[in-house]
Coordinates of C-alpha atoms and ligand atoms in Angstrom, one line a residue:
M20 CA -36.0 -12.8 21.4
D21 CA -32.8 -14.9 21.3
A22 CA -29.3 -13.4 20.8
F23 CA -29.3 -14.3 17.1
S24 CA -32.6 -12.7 16.1
R25 CA -31.8 -9.6 18.3
R26 CA -28.5 -9.1 16.6
G27 CA -30.2 -9.6 13.2
A28 CA -33.0 -7.1 14.0
I29 CA -30.6 -4.5 15.3
G30 CA -28.3 -4.9 12.3
A31 CA -31.3 -4.5 9.9
A32 CA -32.7 -1.5 11.8
A33 CA -29.4 0.3 11.7
G34 CA -29.0 -0.2 8.0
G35 CA -31.4 0.1 5.1
L36 CA -34.7 0.0 7.0
L37 CA -34.0 3.2 9.0
A38 CA -33.0 5.0 5.8
A39 CA -36.1 3.8 4.1
Q40 CA -38.3 5.0 7.0
A41 CA -36.6 8.3 6.9
A42 CA -37.1 8.6 3.2
R43 CA -40.8 7.8 3.6
A44 CA -41.2 10.4 6.4
Q45 CA -39.8 13.1 4.1
G46 CA -42.1 12.2 1.2
P47 CA -45.4 14.1 0.8
A48 CA -48.3 12.5 2.8
P49 CA -51.4 11.7 0.8
A50 CA -53.8 14.7 0.8
G51 CA -55.8 15.0 4.0
T52 CA -54.1 12.0 5.7
P53 CA -54.1 12.4 9.5
N54 CA -51.5 9.6 9.9
A55 CA -48.8 10.1 12.5
P56 CA -45.3 10.6 11.0
A57 CA -43.9 7.3 9.9
S58 CA -40.6 8.4 11.5
D59 CA -42.0 8.6 15.1
P60 CA -39.2 6.8 17.1
R61 CA -41.9 5.2 19.3
H62 CA -43.2 3.3 16.4
R63 CA -40.0 2.0 14.8
I64 CA -40.1 -1.6 13.5
L65 CA -36.9 -3.5 14.4
G66 CA -37.8 -6.9 13.0
P67 CA -38.1 -8.1 9.4
Q68 CA -40.2 -6.0 7.1
N69 CA -41.7 -6.5 3.6
E70 CA -41.0 -3.0 2.2
A71 CA -43.1 -3.5 -0.9
R72 CA -46.2 -4.7 1.0
Q73 CA -45.8 -1.9 3.6
G74 CA -45.5 0.7 0.9
Q75 CA -48.9 -0.4 -0.4
N76 CA -50.5 -0.3 3.0
P77 CA -49.7 3.1 4.5
D78 CA -53.1 3.1 6.4
L79 CA -52.3 -0.3 8.0
L80 CA -48.7 0.5 8.8
T81 CA -49.5 3.9 10.4
P82 CA -53.3 4.1 10.8
P83 CA -55.0 7.4 10.8
S84 CA -55.6 8.5 14.4
T85 CA -59.4 8.2 13.7
D86 CA -59.1 4.4 13.4
H87 CA -60.2 2.5 16.5
G88 CA -60.9 -1.1 17.5
T89 CA -61.1 -3.9 15.0
L90 CA -63.0 -4.8 11.9
P91 CA -62.7 -8.0 9.8
N92 CA -60.2 -7.8 6.9
L93 CA -61.9 -5.9 4.1
R94 CA -59.4 -6.4 1.3
F95 CA -57.9 -9.2 -0.8
A96 CA -55.7 -8.7 -3.8
Y97 CA -56.1 -10.9 -6.9
S98 CA -52.3 -10.8 -6.9
D99 CA -52.5 -12.9 -3.8
A100 CA -54.9 -15.5 -5.2
H101 CA -53.9 -18.8 -6.7
R102 CA -54.1 -18.8 -10.5
R103 CA -55.5 -21.9 -12.2
L104 CA -53.7 -22.2 -15.6
E105 CA -55.5 -24.0 -18.4
S106 CA -54.8 -24.5 -22.1
G107 CA -57.4 -21.8 -23.1
G108 CA -56.6 -19.2 -20.5
W109 CA -56.6 -18.9 -16.7
T110 CA -58.8 -18.1 -13.7
R111 CA -58.5 -17.0 -10.1
E112 CA -61.1 -16.5 -7.4
I113 CA -61.8 -14.6 -4.2
T114 CA -64.4 -16.3 -2.1
T115 CA -65.1 -16.7 1.7
R116 CA -62.0 -18.9 1.7
E117 CA -59.8 -15.9 0.8
L118 CA -61.9 -13.1 2.3
P119 CA -64.0 -14.6 5.1
I120 CA -66.3 -11.6 5.6
S121 CA -67.5 -11.7 2.0
T122 CA -70.4 -14.0 2.6
S123 CA -72.9 -12.4 0.2
M124 CA -70.8 -12.5 -3.0
A125 CA -67.7 -14.1 -4.5
G126 CA -65.6 -13.0 -7.5
V127 CA -63.7 -14.7 -10.3
N128 CA -61.2 -13.0 -12.6
M129 CA -60.9 -15.0 -15.8
R130 CA -58.9 -14.7 -19.0
L131 CA -59.8 -16.6 -22.2
N132 CA -57.4 -16.5 -25.1
A133 CA -58.6 -16.1 -28.7
G134 CA -60.7 -19.2 -29.2
G135 CA -60.3 -20.2 -25.6
A136 CA -63.7 -21.4 -24.2
R137 CA -65.2 -21.7 -20.8
E138 CA -67.0 -25.0 -21.4
L139 CA -70.8 -25.3 -21.4
H140 CA -71.8 -25.3 -17.8
W141 CA -74.3 -24.1 -15.2
H142 CA -74.4 -23.4 -11.4
K143 CA -76.8 -22.8 -8.6
E144 CA -75.7 -19.1 -8.3
A145 CA -76.5 -16.2 -10.6
E146 CA -73.5 -14.9 -12.6
W147 CA -72.9 -11.2 -13.2
A148 CA -70.0 -10.2 -15.3
F149 CA -68.0 -7.0 -16.2
M150 CA -65.8 -7.2 -19.3
I151 CA -62.4 -5.8 -18.4
A152 CA -60.6 -6.1 -21.8
G153 CA -61.0 -7.7 -25.3
K154 CA -64.0 -9.4 -26.9
A155 CA -66.0 -12.5 -26.0
R156 CA -68.9 -14.5 -27.4
I157 CA -71.4 -15.5 -24.8
T158 CA -74.3 -18.0 -25.2
A159 CA -77.2 -19.3 -23.1
V160 CA -80.4 -21.2 -23.4
D161 CA -83.4 -20.8 -21.1
E162 CA -85.8 -23.4 -19.7
R163 CA -88.1 -23.1 -22.7
G164 CA -85.2 -23.7 -25.2
R165 CA -85.0 -20.0 -26.2
W166 CA -81.5 -18.9 -27.3
F167 CA -79.3 -16.1 -26.3
I168 CA -76.0 -15.1 -28.1
D169 CA -74.0 -11.9 -28.0
D170 CA -70.5 -10.5 -28.6
V171 CA -69.4 -8.3 -25.7
S172 CA -66.4 -6.0 -25.2
A173 CA -64.8 -3.9 -22.5
G174 CA -67.4 -2.1 -20.3
D175 CA -70.2 -4.6 -21.1
L176 CA -72.1 -6.7 -18.6
W177 CA -73.8 -10.1 -18.7
Y178 CA -76.1 -11.8 -16.2
F179 CA -77.0 -15.5 -16.2
P180 CA -79.8 -16.5 -13.8
P181 CA -79.2 -19.5 -11.5
G182 CA -79.3 -22.8 -13.3
I183 CA -79.3 -21.4 -16.8
P184 CA -76.6 -23.1 -19.0
H185 CA -74.1 -20.9 -20.7
S186 CA -70.7 -20.5 -22.3
I187 CA -68.0 -17.8 -22.8
Q188 CA -65.4 -17.8 -25.5
G189 CA -62.5 -15.4 -26.3
L190 CA -62.6 -13.7 -29.7
Q191 CA -60.0 -12.2 -32.0
D192 CA -57.5 -10.6 -31.7
D193 CA -56.4 -11.4 -28.1
G194 CA -59.4 -13.0 -26.4
C195 CA -60.7 -11.3 -23.3
E196 CA -60.5 -10.8 -19.6
F197 CA -63.5 -10.3 -17.3
L198 CA -64.7 -10.2 -13.7
L199 CA -67.5 -12.6 -12.6
V200 CA -69.5 -11.9 -9.5
F201 CA -71.7 -14.6 -7.9
D202 CA -74.5 -13.9 -5.4
N203 CA -73.1 -16.3 -2.8
G204 CA -69.7 -15.8 -1.1
A205 CA -69.1 -19.5 -0.8
F206 CA -69.3 -20.0 -4.6
S207 CA -66.3 -21.7 -6.2
E208 CA -65.6 -21.7 -9.9
D209 CA -64.1 -25.2 -9.4
S210 CA -67.5 -26.7 -8.5
T211 CA -69.8 -25.9 -11.4
F212 CA -71.9 -28.4 -13.4
M213 CA -70.0 -29.1 -16.6
L214 CA -71.2 -30.8 -19.8
T215 CA -68.2 -33.1 -20.1
D216 CA -68.3 -34.1 -16.4
W217 CA -71.9 -35.1 -16.8
V218 CA -71.6 -37.3 -19.9
K219 CA -68.4 -38.9 -18.5
H220 CA -70.5 -40.3 -15.6
V221 CA -73.4 -41.7 -17.6
P222 CA -73.3 -45.2 -19.0
R223 CA -72.8 -45.4 -22.8
S224 CA -76.0 -47.4 -23.2
V225 CA -77.9 -44.5 -21.5
L226 CA -76.2 -41.9 -23.6
A227 CA -77.1 -43.9 -26.7
K228 CA -80.8 -44.1 -25.7
N229 CA -80.9 -40.5 -24.7
F230 CA -79.5 -39.1 -27.9
G231 CA -80.8 -41.8 -30.2
L232 CA -77.3 -42.6 -31.4
P233 CA -75.2 -45.8 -31.4
E234 CA -72.9 -46.3 -28.4
S235 CA -70.0 -46.0 -30.8
A236 CA -70.9 -42.3 -31.3
F237 CA -69.5 -41.6 -27.8
E238 CA -66.0 -43.2 -28.3
N239 CA -64.3 -39.8 -28.5
L240 CA -65.8 -38.1 -25.4
P241 CA -63.0 -36.3 -23.5
K242 CA -61.5 -38.4 -20.7
E243 CA -61.3 -35.4 -18.4
H244 CA -63.5 -32.3 -18.3
L245 CA -62.4 -29.4 -20.6
Y246 CA -63.1 -26.4 -18.3
I247 CA -61.1 -23.7 -20.1
F248 CA -59.8 -25.1 -23.3
D249 CA -58.7 -24.2 -26.9
A250 CA -61.7 -24.4 -29.2
P251 CA -62.2 -23.5 -32.8
M252 CA -62.9 -19.8 -33.3
P253 CA -66.6 -19.2 -33.6
A254 CA -68.3 -18.1 -36.9
A255 CA -69.8 -14.7 -37.3
M256 CA -72.6 -14.3 -34.7
Q257 CA -75.4 -14.2 -37.3
A258 CA -74.3 -17.6 -38.6
E259 CA -74.6 -19.2 -35.1
I260 CA -78.2 -18.1 -34.4
P261 CA -80.5 -21.2 -34.5
R262 CA -83.3 -21.0 -37.1
S263 CA -87.0 -21.3 -36.2
V264 CA -86.3 -21.0 -32.5
E265 CA -87.3 -18.0 -30.3
K266 CA -84.8 -15.7 -28.6
V267 CA -84.9 -15.2 -24.8
P268 CA -87.4 -12.3 -24.2
V269 CA -85.1 -10.5 -21.8
G270 CA -81.5 -10.3 -23.0
F271 CA -78.6 -11.4 -20.7
S272 CA -76.2 -8.6 -21.7
H273 CA -76.0 -4.9 -21.2
R274 CA -73.6 -2.1 -22.3
M275 CA -72.8 -0.5 -18.9
T276 CA -70.2 2.1 -20.0
A277 CA -72.5 3.3 -22.9
Q278 CA -74.8 4.6 -20.2
E279 CA -74.7 8.3 -19.3
P280 CA -73.4 8.7 -15.7
A281 CA -76.2 8.9 -13.1
A282 CA -74.1 11.6 -11.4
S283 CA -71.1 13.6 -12.4
G284 CA -69.3 16.5 -10.9
R285 CA -65.8 18.0 -10.5
G286 CA -64.7 15.0 -8.4
G287 CA -65.7 12.3 -10.9
N288 CA -68.8 10.4 -12.0
V289 CA -70.9 7.4 -11.1
R290 CA -72.8 5.0 -13.5
I291 CA -75.5 2.8 -11.9
T292 CA -76.8 -0.4 -13.5
D293 CA -79.5 -2.4 -11.7
S294 CA -82.6 -4.3 -12.8
S295 CA -84.3 -1.0 -13.8
H296 CA -81.6 -0.6 -16.5
F297 CA -80.7 -4.2 -17.1
P298 CA -83.9 -6.2 -16.4
A299 CA -82.3 -9.6 -16.5
S300 CA -80.0 -8.7 -13.5
K301 CA -82.5 -9.6 -10.8
T302 CA -80.0 -10.3 -7.9
I303 CA -77.0 -8.0 -8.7
A304 CA -76.9 -4.2 -8.8
A305 CA -73.7 -2.3 -9.6
A306 CA -72.2 1.2 -9.7
L307 CA -69.1 2.1 -11.7
V308 CA -67.3 5.0 -9.9
E309 CA -64.6 7.2 -11.5
L310 CA -62.7 9.6 -9.1
E311 CA -60.3 12.3 -10.1
P312 CA -57.0 12.5 -8.1
G313 CA -58.0 13.6 -4.5
G314 CA -61.7 13.0 -5.3
L315 CA -63.9 11.5 -2.7
R316 CA -66.8 9.0 -2.9
E317 CA -68.8 10.8 -0.2
L318 CA -69.7 9.4 3.3
H319 CA -72.6 7.0 2.8
W320 CA -74.0 3.6 3.5
H321 CA -76.2 1.1 1.8
P322 CA -79.6 0.1 3.2
N323 CA -79.9 -3.1 1.1
G324 CA -76.9 -5.2 1.9
D325 CA -73.1 -5.8 1.8
E326 CA -70.9 -4.1 -0.9
W327 CA -68.4 -6.1 -2.9
Q328 CA -65.8 -3.9 -4.7
Y329 CA -63.4 -4.4 -7.5
Y330 CA -60.7 -1.8 -8.2
L331 CA -60.1 -1.4 -12.0
E332 CA -57.5 1.4 -12.0
G333 CA -55.5 3.6 -9.6
E334 CA -55.0 3.8 -5.9
G335 CA -57.3 4.7 -3.1
R336 CA -58.2 4.1 0.5
M337 CA -61.5 3.3 2.2
G338 CA -62.5 4.2 5.8
V339 CA -65.2 2.0 7.3
V340 CA -67.0 2.6 10.6
G341 CA -69.1 0.0 12.3
P342 CA -71.0 0.1 15.6
E343 CA -69.2 0.3 19.0
E344 CA -66.5 2.6 17.5
H345 CA -64.9 0.0 15.3
A346 CA -63.2 2.0 12.6
R347 CA -60.5 0.9 10.1
T348 CA -58.9 2.2 7.0
F349 CA -57.7 0.0 4.1
D350 CA -55.7 0.8 1.0
Y351 CA -56.6 -0.5 -2.4
R352 CA -55.1 -0.6 -5.9
A353 CA -56.0 -1.9 -9.3
G354 CA -56.8 -5.6 -9.1
D355 CA -57.9 -5.6 -5.4
V356 CA -61.3 -6.6 -4.0
G357 CA -62.8 -4.6 -1.2
Y358 CA -65.8 -5.4 1.0
V359 CA -68.2 -3.3 3.2
P360 CA -70.4 -5.2 5.6
Y361 CA -74.1 -4.4 5.5
A362 CA -75.0 -0.8 6.6
M363 CA -71.5 0.3 7.7
G364 CA -70.7 3.9 7.0
H365 CA -67.8 4.4 4.5
Y366 CA -65.9 6.7 2.1
I367 CA -63.4 6.1 -0.6
E368 CA -60.7 8.6 -1.5
N369 CA -58.4 8.7 -4.5
T370 CA -54.9 8.8 -3.0
G371 CA -53.1 8.2 -6.3
S372 CA -51.9 10.6 -9.0
G373 CA -54.3 9.3 -11.7
P374 CA -57.9 8.3 -11.9
L375 CA -59.4 5.8 -9.5
R376 CA -62.0 3.5 -11.1
F377 CA -63.9 0.8 -9.1
L378 CA -67.1 -1.2 -9.2
E379 CA -69.5 -1.3 -6.2
I380 CA -71.6 -4.5 -6.4
F381 CA -74.6 -5.5 -4.4
K382 CA -76.7 -8.6 -4.0
S383 CA -79.9 -6.8 -4.8
D384 CA -82.3 -6.0 -7.6
H385 CA -81.8 -2.3 -7.0
Y386 CA -79.0 0.2 -6.2
A387 CA -79.5 2.2 -3.0
D388 CA -77.3 4.4 -0.8
I389 CA -77.9 6.9 2.0
S390 CA -75.8 10.0 1.8
L391 CA -74.7 11.6 5.0
N392 CA -74.7 15.0 3.4
Q393 CA -78.3 14.6 2.1
W394 CA -79.5 13.2 5.5
A395 CA -78.1 16.2 7.3
A396 CA -79.5 18.6 4.6
V397 CA -83.1 17.4 4.9
T398 CA -83.4 16.8 8.6
P399 CA -84.6 19.7 10.9
Q400 CA -81.6 21.9 11.0
A401 CA -81.6 22.8 14.7
L402 CA -81.5 19.1 15.5
V403 CA -78.6 18.4 13.2
Q404 CA -76.8 21.5 14.5
A405 CA -77.2 20.3 18.1
H406 CA -75.2 17.2 17.0
L407 CA -72.5 18.6 14.6
R408 CA -72.0 22.2 16.0
L409 CA -70.9 23.6 12.7
P410 CA -70.2 27.3 12.1
D411 CA -73.3 29.5 11.6
G412 CA -74.8 29.0 8.1
A413 CA -72.8 25.9 7.2
L414 CA -75.7 23.5 7.3
A415 CA -77.8 25.7 4.9
R416 CA -75.1 25.3 2.3
L417 CA -75.3 21.4 2.2
P418 CA -76.7 20.1 -1.1
R419 CA -80.2 18.7 -0.9
D420 CA -79.6 16.7 -4.1
K421 CA -77.2 13.7 -3.8
E422 CA -73.6 14.4 -4.9
P423 CA -71.9 11.0 -4.6
V424 CA -68.5 12.3 -5.7
K425 CA -66.7 15.3 -4.3
P426 CA -63.6 17.1 -5.7
A427 CA -60.2 17.3 -4.0
Ligands
MN10 MN1 -70.8 -19.6 -15.2
MN11 MN1 -70.6 2.3 -0.9

């Protein structure tokens, strides 16, 4: 460290930073946090600090003493993602470029204004969606020319199989915002097959022959693709249904939040939607978890793949344990994406003062988790006791039925 940066660091440490650290140390620690005191003089930071970021990352700044070794980064915030601004709305994505561990799935957060349309397109990946806010019109056509059209609102899902052409359009009064999840972490929303890209690169003579129209019919094709653009507001849904054509036999939409929770208790509740509830959704399964303040999504893992998470509301932290004693804790808040590599044990705790709501998403046709509580409850008790050495009678009180959420 040269004289200049040393003087700067000491000056800063002697001023506001020390005061801020002292203030943090006096504040209440989140319930059950085994973190060391932030004021421990051995762990003072003398150099530059981003107070706002550190305040959002208490478990990175001062990790719980149970953390050990290294894990890949398991969080990326949409607030740190580039936003592509278009005339009809905007989009931002978290792929393996942003979150390298997320090889199984990628996510796109998109807003369409009233009338704003995501142009007619298709892609090689399946597309699963959760409506965050507002209303949207979605359309698709399958390989036999059968139509699909629906109006969706907050809490609804859709699923478009790979290669199936589709569109999304924001409706009155304020369009919509939604989360898209693709079953390939390397997916990019910037590299889909778009109608206007295609016709732009086909000779007019071929377009004329294909559509049975004169070449002059194609004089007004857009010079650039439209992607997300202002389009006329659609008519009432009934008026847009094609006559004398069959509807797709398995619908591409589902009302997730209209489902009764699969599990609920004093700590919160869990809704599960997989292909047994939503038959079209053959490669994506999901759970919507709501935790009360202090509530815990219990210690568990998933036997069928990686978990991609999206935090809808609140603040929480996740502890993940891999093999060879690699254990790390990450903090999350609304708008963040989390990730759990295949089969790693984990828990999620609500560390905020309000509800914590998040989606668990899997590249699978079915939802599955293994509960540590249940495993211990239904394994020969003397064997489990030889491992855990709990007080007499404690094992007998563990629930044999799965309780995915626990109260504070
Ligand atoms: Mn799409
Ligand atoms: Mn999980």
